[in-house]
Short mmCIF file of C-alpha atoms in Angstrom, two decimals:
data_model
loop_
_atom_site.label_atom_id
_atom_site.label_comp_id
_atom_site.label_asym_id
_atom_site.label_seq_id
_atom_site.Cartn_x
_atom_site.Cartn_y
_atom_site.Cartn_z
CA UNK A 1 0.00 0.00 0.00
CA UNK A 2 3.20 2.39 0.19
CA UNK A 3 2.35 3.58 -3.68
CA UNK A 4 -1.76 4.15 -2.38
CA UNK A 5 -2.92 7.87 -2.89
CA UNK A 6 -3.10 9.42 0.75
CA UNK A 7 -6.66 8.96 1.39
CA UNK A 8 -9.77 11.44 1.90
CA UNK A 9 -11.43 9.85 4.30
CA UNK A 10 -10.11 7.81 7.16
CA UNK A 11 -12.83 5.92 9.13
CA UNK A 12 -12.19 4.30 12.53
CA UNK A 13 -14.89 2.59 14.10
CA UNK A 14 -16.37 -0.61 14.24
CA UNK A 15 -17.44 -3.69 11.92
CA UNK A 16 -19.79 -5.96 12.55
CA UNK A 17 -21.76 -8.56 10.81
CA UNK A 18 -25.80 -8.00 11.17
CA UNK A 19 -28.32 -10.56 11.80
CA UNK A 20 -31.71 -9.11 10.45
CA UNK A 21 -35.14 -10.17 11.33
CA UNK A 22 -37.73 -8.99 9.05
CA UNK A 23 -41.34 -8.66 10.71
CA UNK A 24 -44.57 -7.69 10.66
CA UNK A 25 -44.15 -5.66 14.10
CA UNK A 26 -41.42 -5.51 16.67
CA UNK A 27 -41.88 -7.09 20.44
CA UNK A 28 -43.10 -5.68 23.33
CA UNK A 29 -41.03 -6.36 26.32
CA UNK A 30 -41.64 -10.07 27.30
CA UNK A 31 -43.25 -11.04 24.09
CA UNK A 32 -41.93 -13.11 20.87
CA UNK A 33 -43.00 -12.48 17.78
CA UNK A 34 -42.57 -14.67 14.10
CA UNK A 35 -40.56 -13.27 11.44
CA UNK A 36 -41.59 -13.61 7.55
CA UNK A 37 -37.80 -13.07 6.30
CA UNK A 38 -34.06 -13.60 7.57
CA UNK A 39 -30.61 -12.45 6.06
CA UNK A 40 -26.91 -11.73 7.29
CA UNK A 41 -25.64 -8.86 6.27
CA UNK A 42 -21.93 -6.58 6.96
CA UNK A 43 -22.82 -3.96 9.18
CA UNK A 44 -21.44 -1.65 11.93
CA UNK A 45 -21.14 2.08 12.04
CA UNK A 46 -17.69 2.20 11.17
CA UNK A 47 -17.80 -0.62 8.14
CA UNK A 48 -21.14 1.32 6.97
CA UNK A 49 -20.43 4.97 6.90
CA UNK A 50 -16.64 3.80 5.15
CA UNK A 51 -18.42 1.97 2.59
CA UNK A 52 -20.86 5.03 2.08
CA UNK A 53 -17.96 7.48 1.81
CA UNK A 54 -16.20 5.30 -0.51
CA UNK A 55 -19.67 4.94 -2.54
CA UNK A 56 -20.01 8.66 -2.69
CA UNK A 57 -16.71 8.76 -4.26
CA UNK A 58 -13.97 9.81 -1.74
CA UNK A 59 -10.90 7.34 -1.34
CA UNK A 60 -11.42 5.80 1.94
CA UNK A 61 -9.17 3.87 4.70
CA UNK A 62 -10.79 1.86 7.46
CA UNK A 63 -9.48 1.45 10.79
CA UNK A 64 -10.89 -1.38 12.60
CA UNK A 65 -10.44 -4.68 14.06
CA UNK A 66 -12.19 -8.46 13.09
CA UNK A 67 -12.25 -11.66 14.33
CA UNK A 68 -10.38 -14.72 13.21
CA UNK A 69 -13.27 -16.12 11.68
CA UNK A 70 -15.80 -16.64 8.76
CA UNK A 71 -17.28 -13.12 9.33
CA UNK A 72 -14.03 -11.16 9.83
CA UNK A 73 -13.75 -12.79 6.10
CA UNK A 74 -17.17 -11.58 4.95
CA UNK A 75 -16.34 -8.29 5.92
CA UNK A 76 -12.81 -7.65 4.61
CA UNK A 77 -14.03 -9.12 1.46
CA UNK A 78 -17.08 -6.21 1.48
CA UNK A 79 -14.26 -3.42 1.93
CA UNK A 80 -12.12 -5.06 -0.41
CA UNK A 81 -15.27 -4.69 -3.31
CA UNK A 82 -16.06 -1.39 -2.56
CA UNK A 83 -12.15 -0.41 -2.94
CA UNK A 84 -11.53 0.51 0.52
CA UNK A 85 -8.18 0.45 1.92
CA UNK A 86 -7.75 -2.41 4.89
CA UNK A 87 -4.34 -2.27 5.61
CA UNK A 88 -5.27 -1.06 9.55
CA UNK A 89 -8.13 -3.70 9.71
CA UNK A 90 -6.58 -5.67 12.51
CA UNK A 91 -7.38 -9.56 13.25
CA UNK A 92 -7.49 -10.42 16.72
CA UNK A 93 -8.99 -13.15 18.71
CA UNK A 94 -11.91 -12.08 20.16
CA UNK A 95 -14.79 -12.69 17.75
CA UNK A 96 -16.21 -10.57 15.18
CA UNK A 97 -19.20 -8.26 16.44
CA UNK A 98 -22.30 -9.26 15.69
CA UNK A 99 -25.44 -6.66 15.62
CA UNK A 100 -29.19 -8.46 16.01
CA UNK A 101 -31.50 -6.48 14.26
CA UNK A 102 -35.21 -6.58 13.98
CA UNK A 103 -36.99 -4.70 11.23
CA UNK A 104 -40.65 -4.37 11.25
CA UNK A 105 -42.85 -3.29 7.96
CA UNK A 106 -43.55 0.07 8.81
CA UNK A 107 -39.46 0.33 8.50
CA UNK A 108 -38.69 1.34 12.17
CA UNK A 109 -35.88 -1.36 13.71
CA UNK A 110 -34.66 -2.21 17.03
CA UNK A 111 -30.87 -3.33 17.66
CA UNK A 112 -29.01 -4.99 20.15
CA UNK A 113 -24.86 -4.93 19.45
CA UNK A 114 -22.63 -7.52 20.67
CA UNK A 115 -19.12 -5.45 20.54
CA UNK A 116 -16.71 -8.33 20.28
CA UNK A 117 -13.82 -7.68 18.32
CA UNK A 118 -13.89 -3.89 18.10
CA UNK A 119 -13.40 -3.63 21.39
CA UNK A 120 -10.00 -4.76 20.81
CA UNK A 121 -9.35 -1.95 19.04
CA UNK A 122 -6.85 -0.19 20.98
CA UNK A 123 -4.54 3.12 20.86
CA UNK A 124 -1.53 1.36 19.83
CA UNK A 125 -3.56 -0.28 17.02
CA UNK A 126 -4.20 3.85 16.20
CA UNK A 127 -0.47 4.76 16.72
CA UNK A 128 0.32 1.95 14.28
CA UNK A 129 -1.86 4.41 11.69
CA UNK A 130 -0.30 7.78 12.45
CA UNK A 131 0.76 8.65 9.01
CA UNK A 132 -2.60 7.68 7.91
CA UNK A 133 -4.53 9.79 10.05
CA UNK A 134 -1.84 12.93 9.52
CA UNK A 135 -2.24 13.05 5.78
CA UNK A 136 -6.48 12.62 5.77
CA UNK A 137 -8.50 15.08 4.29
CA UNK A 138 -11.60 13.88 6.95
CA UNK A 139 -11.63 11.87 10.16
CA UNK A 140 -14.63 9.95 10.78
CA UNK A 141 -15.33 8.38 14.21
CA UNK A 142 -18.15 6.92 15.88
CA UNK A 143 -18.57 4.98 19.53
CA UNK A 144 -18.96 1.69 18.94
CA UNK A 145 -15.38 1.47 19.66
CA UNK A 146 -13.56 2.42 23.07
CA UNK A 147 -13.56 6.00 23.88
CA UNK A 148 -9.23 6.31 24.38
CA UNK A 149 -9.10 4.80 20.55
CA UNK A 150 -11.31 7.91 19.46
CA UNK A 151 -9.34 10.19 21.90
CA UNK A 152 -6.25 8.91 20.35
CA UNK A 153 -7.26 8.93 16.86
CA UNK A 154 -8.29 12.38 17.16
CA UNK A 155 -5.00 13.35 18.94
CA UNK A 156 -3.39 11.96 15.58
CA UNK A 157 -5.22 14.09 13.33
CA UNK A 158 -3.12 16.63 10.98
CA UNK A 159 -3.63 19.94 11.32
CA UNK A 160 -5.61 20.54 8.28
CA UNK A 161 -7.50 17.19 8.74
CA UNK A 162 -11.50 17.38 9.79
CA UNK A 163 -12.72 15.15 12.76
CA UNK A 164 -16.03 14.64 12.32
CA UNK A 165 -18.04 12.40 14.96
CA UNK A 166 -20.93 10.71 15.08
CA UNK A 167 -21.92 10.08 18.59
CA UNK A 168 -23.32 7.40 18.76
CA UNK A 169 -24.50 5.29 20.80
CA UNK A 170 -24.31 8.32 23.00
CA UNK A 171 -22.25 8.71 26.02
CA UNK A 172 -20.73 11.58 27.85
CA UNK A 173 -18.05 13.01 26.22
CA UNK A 174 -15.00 14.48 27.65
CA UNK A 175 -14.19 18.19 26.57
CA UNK A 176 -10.31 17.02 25.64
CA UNK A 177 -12.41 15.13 22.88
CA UNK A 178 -14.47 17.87 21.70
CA UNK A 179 -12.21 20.26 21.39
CA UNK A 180 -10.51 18.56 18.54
CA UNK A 181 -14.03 17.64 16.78
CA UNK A 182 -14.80 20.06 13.45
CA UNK A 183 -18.41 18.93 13.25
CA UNK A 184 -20.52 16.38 15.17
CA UNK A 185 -23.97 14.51 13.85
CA UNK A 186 -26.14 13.29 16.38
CA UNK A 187 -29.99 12.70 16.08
CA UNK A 188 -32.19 14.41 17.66
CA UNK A 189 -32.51 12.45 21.00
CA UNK A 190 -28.33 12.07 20.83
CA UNK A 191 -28.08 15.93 21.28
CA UNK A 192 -30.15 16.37 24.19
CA UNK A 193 -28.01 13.73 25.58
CA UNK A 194 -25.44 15.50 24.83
CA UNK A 195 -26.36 19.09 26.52
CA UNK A 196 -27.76 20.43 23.34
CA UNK A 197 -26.04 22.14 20.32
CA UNK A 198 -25.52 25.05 21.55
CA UNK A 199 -23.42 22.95 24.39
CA UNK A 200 -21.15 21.34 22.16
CA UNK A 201 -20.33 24.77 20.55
CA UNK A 202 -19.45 26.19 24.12
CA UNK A 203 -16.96 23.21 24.61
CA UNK A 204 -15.39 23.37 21.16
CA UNK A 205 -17.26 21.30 18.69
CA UNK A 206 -16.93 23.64 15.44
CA UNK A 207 -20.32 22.50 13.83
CA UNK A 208 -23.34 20.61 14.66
CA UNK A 209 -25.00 18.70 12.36
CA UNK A 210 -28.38 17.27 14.04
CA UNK A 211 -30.37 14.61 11.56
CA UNK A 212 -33.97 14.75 12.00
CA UNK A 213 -35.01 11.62 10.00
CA UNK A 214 -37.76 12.10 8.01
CA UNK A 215 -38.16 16.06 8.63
CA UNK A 216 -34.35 16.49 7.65
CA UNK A 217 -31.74 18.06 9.94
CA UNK A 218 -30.34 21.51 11.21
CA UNK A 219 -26.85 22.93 11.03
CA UNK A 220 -25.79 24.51 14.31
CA UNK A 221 -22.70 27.06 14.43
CA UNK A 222 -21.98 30.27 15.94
CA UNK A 223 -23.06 31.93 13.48
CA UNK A 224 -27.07 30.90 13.37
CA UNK A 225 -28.82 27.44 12.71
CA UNK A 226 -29.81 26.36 9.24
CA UNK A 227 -32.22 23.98 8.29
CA UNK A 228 -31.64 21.05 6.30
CA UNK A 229 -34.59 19.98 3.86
CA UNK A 230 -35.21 16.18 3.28
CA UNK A 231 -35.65 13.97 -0.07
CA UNK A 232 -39.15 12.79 -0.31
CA UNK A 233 -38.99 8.96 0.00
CA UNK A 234 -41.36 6.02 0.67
CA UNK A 235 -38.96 4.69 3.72
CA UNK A 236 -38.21 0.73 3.02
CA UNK A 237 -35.77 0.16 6.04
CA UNK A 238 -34.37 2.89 8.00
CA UNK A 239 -31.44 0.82 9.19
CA UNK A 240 -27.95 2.16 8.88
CA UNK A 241 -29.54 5.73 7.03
CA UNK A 242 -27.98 8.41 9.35
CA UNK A 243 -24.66 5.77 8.54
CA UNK A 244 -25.16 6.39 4.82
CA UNK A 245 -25.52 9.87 5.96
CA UNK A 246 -22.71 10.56 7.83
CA UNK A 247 -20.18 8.88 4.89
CA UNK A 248 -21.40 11.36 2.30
CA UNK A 249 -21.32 13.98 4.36
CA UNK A 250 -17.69 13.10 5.07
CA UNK A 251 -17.07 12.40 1.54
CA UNK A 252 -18.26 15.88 0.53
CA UNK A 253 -16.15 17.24 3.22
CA UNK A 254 -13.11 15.66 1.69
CA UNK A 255 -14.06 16.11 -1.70
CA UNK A 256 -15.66 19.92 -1.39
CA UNK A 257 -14.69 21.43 1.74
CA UNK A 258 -17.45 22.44 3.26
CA UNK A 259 -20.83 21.53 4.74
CA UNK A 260 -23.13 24.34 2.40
#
């Protein structure tokens, strides 16, 4: 990989492979419910919103970690299609994550994640990646991985490089993390976990992008808010959307410069 371009977009995060139950409606606590359709699928914020960015045309690294097995295969051999670079996809022992997902017809989901190997992931794995990470046009990080591998990661960052993170699932977040973080994109429910937009600004985070599923999304800075019109669509599955979201947003980054 020494004679690779330096890429746009450098995603570290996690991979998993997804177990997806199609039904007519989702349990209630306590109760089981048939399902008309089954299919395994590569998933995982990190593996999705890489494939996305690399989709919407930016050349994109991953930085992960997969298990010695059948489904660490599956999912190097998705990267490997969609011409994303794998040479910081790290095997270790632990098994590959797994994410159970039930989908019901009306296209809302419910998901349980089983971390397993990306919680190997660790700061020496991101060390091992430092002239990577220096030389990226966009940083993209989510936390489905430990929170020192994102610290790190966006300690490594170049100077001209944009961190962008999507926080989620959300947790509270350190302000030595923020303050390196261009722009942020959590839902609607993630930023009020979060302390609200104009929060984040006050601790550092340059932008906030807040997605709004199917009434779009705002764009918070200090200089006003912004909203963000949707597509019309007729919503099949909503799984992995504010994924797809967050790689093209990073790929336009990259590619563009700028978030207008």
């Amino acid at each position: 990989m020494s004679n690779a371009p330096a890429p746009d977009v450098v995603v570290v995060g996690s991979a998993n492979l997804d177990l997806v139950a199609l039904a007519q409606r989702l349990p209630h606590p306590g109760e089981t419910v048939s399902a008309h359709d089954y299919f395994e699928v590569c998933g995982g914020k990190g593996a999705n919103q890489a494939i996305a960015a690399a989709r919407a045309g930016a050349n994109t690294a991953f930085i992960g970690a997969v298990g010695r097995d059948s489904a660490g295969d599956t999912l190097r051999d998705a990267f490997v299609a969609d011409r994303v670079d794998v040479t910081h996809l790290h095997i270790v022992e632990q098994p590959t994550g797994r994410a159970l997902i039930g989908v019901s017809d009306d296209a809302e989901n419910l998901i349980i994640v089983v971390p397993g190997a990306n919680h190997a992931l660790s700061p020496s794995h991101i060390e091992s990646a430092g002239a990577m990470l220096r030389s990226a046009k966009v940083l993209l990080m989510q936390l489905e991985v430990r929170l020192d591998v994102v610290q790190r990661a966006a300690e490594l960052a170049g100077d001209a490089t944009i961190v962008v993170l999507n926080p989620a699932p959300a947790i509270a977040l350190p302000d030595a993390l923020l303050w390196h973080v261009d722009v942020i994109t959590p839902n609607e429910h993630e930023v009020e976990l979060l302390g609200g937009a104009a929060s984040l600004l006050a601790r550092g985070v340059g932008a906030v992008v807040v997605t709004e599923g199917a009434r779009g999304g705002r764009l918070v800075t200090r200089e006003g808010e912004t909203r963000i019109s949707p597509y019309p669509v007729d919503p099949v599955d909503t799984t992995g959307a504010g994924d797809a979201f967050c790689g093209a947003v990073s790929a336009r980054l990259a590619l563009d410069g700028g978030l207008a």
